[in-house]
């Protein structure tokens, strides 16, 4: 490969990037301290990956209520802000840029995390699949209780505060986690949102929560430092399928044109959805015509298919997940057409530096 589209510079939002390779958000469950705060180990891990055009952090809960998993970091306490500051300083020292992914799990959670109370969601509908993990092991998400309107407004304030905290922690921007069956996505889907008030029913109503959260983030950050992540065809089975899963995303993505965001990241389904013909099989090509801003595509890309997607103008940049777990110097490897380290799934979640900061860079 002579010249690679992935390795050409691009301006994304407020930032001039040296390449079109983002590191996608990756939960690694190493915040196993009483504060759920990032540590020096997190700083080392992210700094190793500072060659990415933009790093998007692992999902970080905006409140204790937002939690669905053990050992995930938050962005709602002073200790967490201080922990993240070590991370952003380390990434900036290596000339990188880093956005934090703001996360509320909603119904993908368990009473274990809420002093015995049910998790919260748009409606009291249990997720049919998916799992959470506690420090006791993997558990099924429980039946949630439906949020009141006052509680929805309070969660929007939690997002606003998390956005402020992200500034204190020195981030370059924030990404709203609207994907993968978590709270924002739960509002979008009729299978998880059966509300009869202004947050349920019509496309506009189901999208209301997303846009109110986005407005809260934009009250803190310039739009050119705010990103949104969506997974219009799911990632893998966290959800039952709506009768019409496409219109809501065409509606949301079209409306996002009104916001000059840094970028919109769209996730491809990881497993084929050929058994779900009502879903879009290839997300980026379908939704590209609906969006005029910077589009980042993620999910299952190789060096070759990523270069092709940019050349074909299906996406402006590509986010890589597992390849960045195993290859801290992924852009350099692509530039040299060097072989890649294989990832080890056994050390994705939890544990120590093993399988986290010990993947070798090229000599
Ligand atoms: C270990 C692991 C953790 C993940 N954590 C998150 C997360 O915190 N937030 C998110 O939006 N997606 C998360 N994902 C999804 C990835 O960002 C990405 O969409 C997925 O790995 C597909 O991209 P890839 O084929 O380049 O790996 C995770 C994936 C993996 C493998």
mmCIF file of C-alpha atoms and ligand atoms in Angstrom:
data_model
loop_
_atom_site.group_PDB
_atom_site.id
_atom_site.type_symbol
_atom_site.label_atom_id
_atom_site.label_comp_id
_atom_site.label_asym_id
_atom_site.label_seq_id
_atom_site.Cartn_x
_atom_site.Cartn_y
_atom_site.Cartn_z
ATOM 1 C CA UNK A 1 0.000 0.000 0.000
ATOM 2 C CA UNK A 2 1.667 3.193 -1.145
ATOM 3 C CA UNK A 3 -0.377 6.105 0.101
ATOM 4 C CA UNK A 4 -3.048 5.225 2.609
ATOM 5 C CA UNK A 5 -6.204 7.282 3.077
ATOM 6 C CA UNK A 6 -6.138 6.355 6.788
ATOM 7 C CA UNK A 7 -2.821 8.122 7.229
ATOM 8 C CA UNK A 8 -3.792 11.432 5.655
ATOM 9 C CA UNK A 9 -4.414 14.367 8.011
ATOM 10 C CA UNK A 10 -7.919 15.609 8.717
ATOM 11 C CA UNK A 11 -9.504 18.373 10.748
ATOM 12 C CA UNK A 12 -12.182 16.930 13.017
ATOM 13 C CA UNK A 13 -14.097 19.518 14.975
ATOM 14 C CA UNK A 14 -11.624 21.765 16.762
ATOM 15 C CA UNK A 15 -8.646 19.504 16.100
ATOM 16 C CA UNK A 16 -6.148 18.949 13.329
ATOM 17 C CA UNK A 17 -5.334 15.216 13.369
ATOM 18 C CA UNK A 18 -2.280 13.516 11.887
ATOM 19 C CA UNK A 19 -4.336 10.528 10.717
ATOM 20 C CA UNK A 20 -7.885 9.230 10.367
ATOM 21 C CA UNK A 21 -7.551 6.448 12.921
ATOM 22 C CA UNK A 22 -9.554 6.908 16.111
ATOM 23 C CA UNK A 23 -9.314 4.588 19.077
ATOM 24 C CA UNK A 24 -12.861 3.442 19.788
ATOM 25 C CA UNK A 25 -14.255 3.389 23.349
ATOM 26 C CA UNK A 26 -13.135 0.211 25.123
ATOM 27 C CA UNK A 27 -14.220 -0.794 28.613
ATOM 28 C CA UNK A 28 -11.255 -2.481 30.287
ATOM 29 C CA UNK A 29 -12.527 -2.675 33.880
ATOM 30 C CA UNK A 30 -9.284 -1.796 35.608
ATOM 31 C CA UNK A 31 -10.703 0.877 37.954
ATOM 32 C CA UNK A 32 -10.858 -1.645 40.772
ATOM 33 C CA UNK A 33 -10.316 0.823 43.583
ATOM 34 C CA UNK A 34 -12.908 2.163 46.049
ATOM 35 C CA UNK A 35 -13.182 5.458 44.138
ATOM 36 C CA UNK A 36 -13.749 3.899 40.665
ATOM 37 C CA UNK A 37 -11.023 6.283 39.585
ATOM 38 C CA UNK A 38 -8.494 5.903 36.783
ATOM 39 C CA UNK A 39 -4.969 5.234 38.030
ATOM 40 C CA UNK A 40 -1.373 5.626 36.855
ATOM 41 C CA UNK A 41 -1.897 2.345 34.983
ATOM 42 C CA UNK A 42 -4.719 3.911 32.953
ATOM 43 C CA UNK A 43 -2.464 6.882 32.190
ATOM 44 C CA UNK A 44 0.228 4.540 30.888
ATOM 45 C CA UNK A 45 -2.269 2.567 28.757
ATOM 46 C CA UNK A 46 -3.807 5.621 27.117
ATOM 47 C CA UNK A 47 -0.457 7.396 26.637
ATOM 48 C CA UNK A 48 0.842 4.311 24.812
ATOM 49 C CA UNK A 49 -2.014 4.842 22.326
ATOM 50 C CA UNK A 50 -1.561 8.631 21.899
ATOM 51 C CA UNK A 51 -0.725 8.160 18.206
ATOM 52 C CA UNK A 52 -4.441 7.716 17.487
ATOM 53 C CA UNK A 53 -6.039 10.716 15.767
ATOM 54 C CA UNK A 54 -8.389 10.893 18.749
ATOM 55 C CA UNK A 55 -8.621 8.460 21.649
ATOM 56 C CA UNK A 56 -12.155 7.908 22.908
ATOM 57 C CA UNK A 57 -12.006 6.585 26.452
ATOM 58 C CA UNK A 58 -13.851 3.613 27.816
ATOM 59 C CA UNK A 59 -17.440 4.306 28.825
ATOM 60 C CA UNK A 60 -17.381 6.320 32.054
ATOM 61 C CA UNK A 61 -20.453 6.502 34.238
ATOM 62 C CA UNK A 62 -21.894 9.968 34.774
ATOM 63 C CA UNK A 63 -23.292 9.062 38.206
ATOM 64 C CA UNK A 64 -23.402 6.081 40.524
ATOM 65 C CA UNK A 65 -26.922 5.375 39.200
ATOM 66 C CA UNK A 66 -25.448 5.085 35.703
ATOM 67 C CA UNK A 67 -23.343 2.050 36.581
ATOM 68 C CA UNK A 68 -23.915 -1.422 35.137
ATOM 69 C CA UNK A 69 -20.543 -3.031 35.637
ATOM 70 C CA UNK A 70 -17.916 -3.484 38.295
ATOM 71 C CA UNK A 71 -14.533 -1.779 37.961
ATOM 72 C CA UNK A 72 -15.590 0.786 35.338
ATOM 73 C CA UNK A 73 -14.438 4.360 35.977
ATOM 74 C CA UNK A 74 -16.747 7.293 36.636
ATOM 75 C CA UNK A 75 -16.587 11.032 35.992
ATOM 76 C CA UNK A 76 -18.713 12.260 38.875
ATOM 77 C CA UNK A 77 -16.364 12.586 41.866
ATOM 78 C CA UNK A 78 -13.279 14.607 42.746
ATOM 79 C CA UNK A 79 -11.158 11.441 42.935
ATOM 80 C CA UNK A 80 -12.314 10.396 39.456
ATOM 81 C CA UNK A 81 -11.577 13.853 38.016
ATOM 82 C CA UNK A 82 -8.099 13.711 39.545
ATOM 83 C CA UNK A 83 -7.595 10.197 38.190
ATOM 84 C CA UNK A 84 -8.594 11.251 34.694
ATOM 85 C CA UNK A 85 -6.338 14.328 34.911
ATOM 86 C CA UNK A 86 -3.340 11.992 35.145
ATOM 87 C CA UNK A 87 -4.596 10.294 31.992
ATOM 88 C CA UNK A 88 -5.162 13.446 29.945
ATOM 89 C CA UNK A 89 -1.802 14.899 31.062
ATOM 90 C CA UNK A 90 -0.035 11.720 29.962
ATOM 91 C CA UNK A 91 -1.788 11.696 26.573
ATOM 92 C CA UNK A 92 -1.116 15.401 26.010
ATOM 93 C CA UNK A 93 2.553 14.934 26.922
ATOM 94 C CA UNK A 94 2.685 12.634 23.903
ATOM 95 C CA UNK A 95 0.801 15.132 21.677
ATOM 96 C CA UNK A 96 -2.407 13.085 21.643
ATOM 97 C CA UNK A 97 -6.053 14.100 21.921
ATOM 98 C CA UNK A 98 -8.583 12.342 24.141
ATOM 99 C CA UNK A 99 -12.388 12.515 24.427
ATOM 100 C CA UNK A 100 -14.239 10.875 27.309
ATOM 101 C CA UNK A 101 -17.230 8.647 26.584
ATOM 102 C CA UNK A 102 -20.168 9.591 28.851
ATOM 103 C CA UNK A 103 -22.184 6.536 29.809
ATOM 104 C CA UNK A 104 -25.431 5.678 31.555
ATOM 105 C CA UNK A 105 -26.262 1.957 31.447
ATOM 106 C CA UNK A 106 -29.959 2.370 32.259
ATOM 107 C CA UNK A 107 -31.585 -1.060 32.334
ATOM 108 C CA UNK A 108 -28.331 -2.924 31.546
ATOM 109 C CA UNK A 109 -27.666 -2.994 35.255
ATOM 110 C CA UNK A 110 -28.462 -4.812 38.453
ATOM 111 C CA UNK A 111 -29.739 -4.014 41.945
ATOM 112 C CA UNK A 112 -26.320 -5.119 43.158
ATOM 113 C CA UNK A 113 -25.085 -1.659 42.171
ATOM 114 C CA UNK A 114 -28.044 0.269 43.578
ATOM 115 C CA UNK A 115 -28.273 -0.867 47.198
ATOM 116 C CA UNK A 116 -30.871 -3.442 46.243
ATOM 117 C CA UNK A 117 -33.088 -1.087 44.219
ATOM 118 C CA UNK A 118 -34.014 -1.783 40.590
ATOM 119 C CA UNK A 119 -32.032 -0.164 37.780
ATOM 120 C CA UNK A 120 -33.769 2.643 35.872
ATOM 121 C CA UNK A 121 -34.953 2.801 32.260
ATOM 122 C CA UNK A 122 -37.502 4.526 30.023
ATOM 123 C CA UNK A 123 -39.974 1.703 30.730
ATOM 124 C CA UNK A 124 -40.164 -1.280 33.060
ATOM 125 C CA UNK A 125 -39.054 -3.745 30.363
ATOM 126 C CA UNK A 126 -36.241 -6.139 31.040
ATOM 127 C CA UNK A 127 -33.450 -6.543 28.456
ATOM 128 C CA UNK A 128 -33.875 -9.923 26.797
ATOM 129 C CA UNK A 129 -30.166 -10.540 26.532
ATOM 130 C CA UNK A 130 -26.866 -8.997 27.406
ATOM 131 C CA UNK A 131 -25.118 -9.179 30.718
ATOM 132 C CA UNK A 132 -23.626 -7.099 33.480
ATOM 133 C CA UNK A 133 -20.829 -8.085 35.689
ATOM 134 C CA UNK A 134 -20.417 -7.556 39.366
ATOM 135 C CA UNK A 135 -17.339 -8.450 41.355
ATOM 136 C CA UNK A 136 -19.181 -11.727 42.015
ATOM 137 C CA UNK A 137 -19.337 -12.604 38.310
ATOM 138 C CA UNK A 138 -21.669 -12.233 35.326
ATOM 139 C CA UNK A 139 -25.348 -11.524 36.021
ATOM 140 C CA UNK A 140 -28.399 -10.921 33.848
ATOM 141 C CA UNK A 141 -29.724 -7.348 33.759
ATOM 142 C CA UNK A 142 -32.754 -7.054 36.028
ATOM 143 C CA UNK A 143 -36.233 -5.718 35.453
ATOM 144 C CA UNK A 144 -35.831 -1.924 35.623
ATOM 145 C CA UNK A 145 -38.333 0.590 36.899
ATOM 146 C CA UNK A 146 -39.547 3.421 34.663
ATOM 147 C CA UNK A 147 -38.045 6.845 35.253
ATOM 148 C CA UNK A 148 -40.310 9.711 36.240
ATOM 149 C CA UNK A 149 -40.037 12.927 34.255
ATOM 150 C CA UNK A 150 -38.354 14.627 37.213
ATOM 151 C CA UNK A 151 -35.788 11.825 37.289
ATOM 152 C CA UNK A 152 -35.149 12.163 33.549
ATOM 153 C CA UNK A 153 -34.464 15.870 34.054
ATOM 154 C CA UNK A 154 -32.104 15.007 36.922
ATOM 155 C CA UNK A 155 -30.161 12.600 34.681
ATOM 156 C CA UNK A 156 -29.782 15.352 32.080
ATOM 157 C CA UNK A 157 -28.260 17.483 34.842
ATOM 158 C CA UNK A 158 -25.914 14.591 35.685
ATOM 159 C CA UNK A 159 -24.734 14.651 32.063
ATOM 160 C CA UNK A 160 -24.196 18.422 32.282
ATOM 161 C CA UNK A 161 -22.147 18.013 35.448
ATOM 162 C CA UNK A 162 -20.145 15.146 33.920
ATOM 163 C CA UNK A 163 -19.378 17.397 30.933
ATOM 164 C CA UNK A 164 -18.087 20.073 33.321
ATOM 165 C CA UNK A 165 -16.067 17.462 35.191
ATOM 166 C CA UNK A 166 -14.555 16.332 31.879
ATOM 167 C CA UNK A 167 -13.293 19.879 31.349
ATOM 168 C CA UNK A 168 -11.774 19.933 34.829
ATOM 169 C CA UNK A 169 -10.097 16.625 34.032
ATOM 170 C CA UNK A 170 -8.438 18.159 30.966
ATOM 171 C CA UNK A 171 -10.237 16.260 28.213
ATOM 172 C CA UNK A 172 -10.285 17.571 24.643
ATOM 173 C CA UNK A 173 -13.938 16.696 24.190
ATOM 174 C CA UNK A 174 -16.780 14.379 25.129
ATOM 175 C CA UNK A 175 -18.602 11.598 23.322
ATOM 176 C CA UNK A 176 -22.212 10.874 24.206
ATOM 177 C CA UNK A 177 -22.631 7.093 24.349
ATOM 178 C CA UNK A 178 -25.852 6.676 22.415
ATOM 179 C CA UNK A 179 -25.075 3.130 21.270
ATOM 180 C CA UNK A 180 -25.171 -0.530 22.230
ATOM 181 C CA UNK A 181 -28.439 -0.724 24.120
ATOM 182 C CA UNK A 182 -27.599 1.636 26.990
ATOM 183 C CA UNK A 183 -29.839 4.395 28.316
ATOM 184 C CA UNK A 184 -29.867 6.806 25.344
ATOM 185 C CA UNK A 185 -30.427 3.880 22.954
ATOM 186 C CA UNK A 186 -33.141 2.513 25.274
ATOM 187 C CA UNK A 187 -35.101 5.729 24.756
ATOM 188 C CA UNK A 188 -34.732 5.479 20.964
ATOM 189 C CA UNK A 189 -36.141 1.952 20.626
ATOM 190 C CA UNK A 190 -39.832 1.189 20.971
ATOM 191 C CA UNK A 191 -38.885 -2.275 22.307
ATOM 192 C CA UNK A 192 -37.412 -0.616 25.413
ATOM 193 C CA UNK A 193 -39.470 2.600 25.420
ATOM 194 C CA UNK A 194 -43.231 2.253 25.763
ATOM 195 C CA UNK A 195 -43.739 5.619 27.454
ATOM 196 C CA UNK A 196 -46.906 7.541 26.757
ATOM 197 C CA UNK A 197 -45.528 10.967 27.771
ATOM 198 C CA UNK A 198 -43.314 13.312 25.729
ATOM 199 C CA UNK A 199 -40.383 10.864 25.949
ATOM 200 C CA UNK A 200 -42.127 7.980 24.167
ATOM 201 C CA UNK A 201 -44.176 7.179 21.097
ATOM 202 C CA UNK A 202 -43.301 9.302 18.050
ATOM 203 C CA UNK A 203 -39.790 9.516 16.607
ATOM 204 C CA UNK A 204 -39.505 13.041 17.960
ATOM 205 C CA UNK A 205 -40.528 11.925 21.437
ATOM 206 C CA UNK A 206 -38.199 8.914 21.542
ATOM 207 C CA UNK A 207 -35.319 11.144 20.390
ATOM 208 C CA UNK A 208 -36.137 13.861 22.942
ATOM 209 C CA UNK A 209 -33.870 12.459 25.651
ATOM 210 C CA UNK A 210 -30.857 12.235 23.304
ATOM 211 C CA UNK A 211 -31.300 15.823 22.122
ATOM 212 C CA UNK A 212 -31.890 17.190 25.622
ATOM 213 C CA UNK A 213 -28.712 15.468 26.809
ATOM 214 C CA UNK A 214 -26.874 16.821 23.772
ATOM 215 C CA UNK A 215 -28.102 20.343 24.551
ATOM 216 C CA UNK A 216 -26.776 19.924 28.103
ATOM 217 C CA UNK A 217 -23.362 18.879 26.792
ATOM 218 C CA UNK A 218 -23.387 21.824 24.366
ATOM 219 C CA UNK A 219 -24.113 24.204 27.241
ATOM 220 C CA UNK A 220 -20.654 23.256 28.540
ATOM 221 C CA UNK A 221 -18.588 22.410 25.447
ATOM 222 C CA UNK A 222 -18.382 23.922 21.974
ATOM 223 C CA UNK A 223 -20.104 21.682 19.448
ATOM 224 C CA UNK A 224 -16.731 21.146 17.728
ATOM 225 C CA UNK A 225 -15.612 19.224 20.835
ATOM 226 C CA UNK A 226 -18.696 17.043 21.199
ATOM 227 C CA UNK A 227 -19.275 13.692 19.481
ATOM 228 C CA UNK A 228 -22.144 11.197 19.413
ATOM 229 C CA UNK A 229 -21.958 7.409 19.051
ATOM 230 C CA UNK A 230 -24.892 5.409 17.668
ATOM 231 C CA UNK A 231 -25.356 1.738 16.731
ATOM 232 C CA UNK A 232 -28.394 1.700 14.420
ATOM 233 C CA UNK A 233 -28.274 -2.067 13.925
ATOM 234 C CA UNK A 234 -27.197 -2.935 17.436
ATOM 235 C CA UNK A 235 -23.841 -4.382 18.337
ATOM 236 C CA UNK A 236 -24.869 -7.871 19.324
ATOM 237 C CA UNK A 237 -28.189 -8.738 20.757
ATOM 238 C CA UNK A 238 -28.592 -6.433 23.767
ATOM 239 C CA UNK A 239 -32.064 -5.699 22.502
ATOM 240 C CA UNK A 240 -35.138 -7.128 20.956
ATOM 241 C CA UNK A 241 -35.736 -5.759 17.487
ATOM 242 C CA UNK A 242 -38.245 -2.996 16.782
ATOM 243 C CA UNK A 243 -40.714 -3.448 13.951
ATOM 244 C CA UNK A 244 -39.147 -0.401 12.275
ATOM 245 C CA UNK A 245 -35.605 0.013 13.609
ATOM 246 C CA UNK A 246 -34.410 2.245 10.757
ATOM 247 C CA UNK A 247 -36.658 5.344 10.717
ATOM 248 C CA UNK A 248 -35.642 6.462 14.195
ATOM 249 C CA UNK A 249 -31.964 6.538 13.195
ATOM 250 C CA UNK A 250 -32.659 8.283 9.883
ATOM 251 C CA UNK A 251 -34.581 10.860 11.920
ATOM 252 C CA UNK A 252 -31.898 11.293 14.620
ATOM 253 C CA UNK A 253 -28.981 11.375 12.187
ATOM 254 C CA UNK A 254 -30.728 13.917 9.942
ATOM 255 C CA UNK A 255 -31.439 16.134 12.946
ATOM 256 C CA UNK A 256 -27.796 15.918 14.059
ATOM 257 C CA UNK A 257 -27.013 18.026 10.976
ATOM 258 C CA UNK A 258 -28.358 20.987 12.962
ATOM 259 C CA UNK A 259 -25.449 20.563 15.393
ATOM 260 C CA UNK A 260 -21.954 21.239 14.043
ATOM 261 C CA UNK A 261 -20.540 18.320 16.070
ATOM 262 C CA UNK A 262 -16.919 17.210 16.026
ATOM 263 C CA UNK A 263 -18.097 13.880 14.627
ATOM 264 C CA UNK A 264 -20.764 11.232 14.563
ATOM 265 C CA UNK A 265 -19.498 7.683 15.126
ATOM 266 C CA UNK A 266 -21.629 4.864 13.725
ATOM 267 C CA UNK A 267 -21.040 1.271 14.813
ATOM 268 C CA UNK A 268 -21.537 -1.617 12.395
ATOM 269 C CA UNK A 269 -23.307 -4.694 13.756
ATOM 270 C CA UNK A 270 -20.570 -7.100 14.812
ATOM 271 C CA UNK A 271 -22.512 -10.232 14.089
ATOM 272 C CA UNK A 272 -24.408 -10.467 10.795
ATOM 273 C CA UNK A 273 -28.012 -9.300 11.150
ATOM 274 C CA UNK A 274 -29.155 -11.234 8.080
ATOM 275 C CA UNK A 275 -31.716 -12.974 10.301
ATOM 276 C CA UNK A 276 -33.180 -9.510 11.059
ATOM 277 C CA UNK A 277 -34.133 -8.206 7.610
ATOM 278 C CA UNK A 278 -35.749 -5.096 9.086
ATOM 279 C CA UNK A 279 -32.282 -3.915 10.181
ATOM 280 C CA UNK A 280 -29.702 -2.137 8.055
ATOM 281 C CA UNK A 281 -26.982 -4.657 7.217
ATOM 282 C CA UNK A 282 -24.232 -2.110 6.421
ATOM 283 C CA UNK A 283 -24.664 0.928 8.614
ATOM 284 C CA UNK A 284 -22.196 3.513 7.270
ATOM 285 C CA UNK A 285 -23.184 3.259 3.573
ATOM 286 C CA UNK A 286 -26.884 3.462 4.484
ATOM 287 C CA UNK A 287 -26.664 6.470 6.802
ATOM 288 C CA UNK A 288 -23.882 8.444 5.077
ATOM 289 C CA UNK A 289 -26.361 10.264 2.791
ATOM 290 C CA UNK A 290 -28.304 11.455 5.850
ATOM 291 C CA UNK A 291 -25.343 13.195 7.503
ATOM 292 C CA UNK A 292 -23.314 16.141 6.219
ATOM 293 C CA UNK A 293 -20.832 16.334 9.119
ATOM 294 C CA UNK A 294 -17.754 14.262 9.869
ATOM 295 C CA UNK A 295 -18.648 10.580 9.938
ATOM 296 C CA UNK A 296 -16.510 8.038 11.771
ATOM 297 C CA UNK A 297 -17.248 4.397 11.087
ATOM 298 C CA UNK A 298 -16.359 1.556 13.456
ATOM 299 C CA UNK A 299 -16.686 -2.178 13.643
ATOM 300 C CA UNK A 300 -14.689 -5.016 12.149
ATOM 301 C CA UNK A 301 -12.355 -2.939 9.981
ATOM 302 C CA UNK A 302 -8.942 -4.082 8.809
ATOM 303 C CA UNK A 303 -6.222 -1.800 7.445
ATOM 304 C CA UNK A 304 -7.390 -2.636 3.931
ATOM 305 C CA UNK A 305 -11.145 -2.263 4.394
ATOM 306 C CA UNK A 306 -10.648 0.937 6.400
ATOM 307 C CA UNK A 307 -8.561 2.535 3.639
ATOM 308 C CA UNK A 308 -11.190 1.461 1.121
ATOM 309 C CA UNK A 309 -14.048 2.932 3.144
ATOM 310 C CA UNK A 310 -12.347 6.326 3.307
ATOM 311 C CA UNK A 311 -11.425 6.241 -0.369
ATOM 312 C CA UNK A 312 -15.033 5.391 -1.231
ATOM 313 C CA UNK A 313 -16.133 8.328 0.980
ATOM 314 C CA UNK A 314 -18.318 6.045 3.070
ATOM 315 C CA UNK A 315 -16.596 7.536 6.120
ATOM 316 C CA UNK A 316 -14.153 10.345 6.877
ATOM 317 C CA UNK A 317 -12.266 8.363 9.504
ATOM 318 C CA UNK A 318 -12.331 4.888 11.071
ATOM 319 C CA UNK A 319 -12.331 3.942 14.744
ATOM 320 C CA UNK A 320 -10.509 0.749 15.711
ATOM 321 C CA UNK A 321 -11.246 -1.158 18.900
ATOM 322 C CA UNK A 322 -9.607 -4.534 19.399
ATOM 323 C CA UNK A 323 -6.716 -3.674 17.073
ATOM 324 C CA UNK A 324 -5.827 -0.754 19.378
ATOM 325 C CA UNK A 325 -6.073 -2.984 22.451
ATOM 326 C CA UNK A 326 -3.342 -5.212 21.061
ATOM 327 C CA UNK A 327 -1.323 -2.614 19.122
ATOM 328 C CA UNK A 328 -0.524 0.555 21.043
ATOM 329 C CA UNK A 329 1.330 1.871 17.972
ATOM 330 C CA UNK A 330 -1.343 0.919 15.421
ATOM 331 C CA UNK A 331 -0.853 3.965 13.107
ATOM 332 C CA UNK A 332 2.904 3.280 12.917
ATOM 333 C CA UNK A 333 2.267 -0.365 12.123
ATOM 334 C CA UNK A 334 -0.111 0.591 9.326
ATOM 335 C CA UNK A 335 2.394 3.131 7.976
ATOM 336 C CA UNK A 336 5.053 0.405 7.822
ATOM 337 C CA UNK A 337 2.621 -2.327 6.764
ATOM 338 C CA UNK A 338 3.967 -4.211 9.754
ATOM 339 C CA UNK A 339 2.315 -7.296 11.256
ATOM 340 C CA UNK A 340 -0.148 -6.793 14.098
ATOM 341 C CA UNK A 341 -0.134 -8.294 17.582
ATOM 342 C CA UNK A 342 -3.146 -10.554 18.188
ATOM 343 C CA UNK A 343 -5.517 -9.550 20.974
ATOM 344 C CA UNK A 344 -6.203 -11.801 23.928
ATOM 345 C CA UNK A 345 -9.891 -11.799 24.787
ATOM 346 C CA UNK A 346 -9.220 -13.326 28.213
ATOM 347 C CA UNK A 347 -7.648 -10.081 29.426
ATOM 348 C CA UNK A 348 -10.127 -7.630 27.856
ATOM 349 C CA UNK A 349 -12.002 -6.990 31.092
ATOM 350 C CA UNK A 350 -10.531 -6.659 34.542
ATOM 351 C CA UNK A 351 -7.227 -7.702 35.984
ATOM 352 C CA UNK A 352 -3.901 -5.987 35.936
ATOM 353 C CA UNK A 353 -1.280 -4.638 33.548
ATOM 354 C CA UNK A 354 -1.250 -8.073 31.888
ATOM 355 C CA UNK A 355 -3.087 -7.791 28.583
ATOM 356 C CA UNK A 356 -3.431 -4.049 29.187
ATOM 357 C CA UNK A 357 -0.122 -2.180 29.032
ATOM 358 C CA UNK A 358 2.176 -5.059 28.056
ATOM 359 C CA UNK A 359 1.362 -5.392 24.333
ATOM 360 C CA UNK A 360 4.666 -4.518 22.651
ATOM 361 C CA UNK A 361 5.180 -1.607 20.285
ATOM 362 C CA UNK A 362 7.474 -2.057 17.288
ATOM 363 C CA UNK A 363 11.150 -1.574 18.002
HETATM 364 C C1 LIG B 1 -13.305 -5.115 25.371
HETATM 365 C C2 LIG B 1 -14.304 -4.223 24.703
HETATM 366 C C3 LIG B 1 -14.858 -3.176 25.404
HETATM 367 C C4 LIG B 1 -15.758 -2.288 24.795
HETATM 368 N N1 LIG B 1 -16.241 -1.227 25.497
HETATM 369 C C5 LIG B 1 -17.004 -0.296 24.884
HETATM 370 C C6 LIG B 1 -17.393 0.889 25.559
HETATM 371 O O1 LIG B 1 -17.027 1.162 26.716
HETATM 372 N N2 LIG B 1 -18.187 1.759 24.881
HETATM 373 C C7 LIG B 1 -18.599 1.527 23.594
HETATM 374 O O2 LIG B 1 -19.314 2.347 23.025
HETATM 375 N N3 LIG B 1 -18.216 0.426 22.924
HETATM 376 C C8 LIG B 1 -17.408 -0.476 23.531
HETATM 377 N N4 LIG B 1 -16.971 -1.576 22.831
HETATM 378 C C9 LIG B 1 -17.232 -1.663 21.381
HETATM 379 C C10 LIG B 1 -16.013 -1.135 20.600
HETATM 380 O O3 LIG B 1 -15.844 0.266 20.772
HETATM 381 C C11 LIG B 1 -16.160 -1.398 19.103
HETATM 382 O O4 LIG B 1 -17.394 -0.896 18.674
HETATM 383 C C12 LIG B 1 -16.058 -2.871 18.768
HETATM 384 O O5 LIG B 1 -14.930 -3.475 19.393
HETATM 385 C C13 LIG B 1 -15.956 -3.080 17.252
HETATM 386 O O6 LIG B 1 -14.783 -2.462 16.729
HETATM 387 P P1 LIG B 1 -13.499 -3.350 16.319
HETATM 388 O O7 LIG B 1 -13.988 -4.397 15.356
HETATM 389 O O8 LIG B 1 -12.544 -2.378 15.682
HETATM 390 O O9 LIG B 1 -12.961 -3.972 17.576
HETATM 391 C C14 LIG B 1 -16.117 -2.497 23.445
HETATM 392 C C15 LIG B 1 -15.578 -3.583 22.743
HETATM 393 C C16 LIG B 1 -14.680 -4.430 23.351
HETATM 394 C C17 LIG B 1 -14.071 -5.554 22.563
#
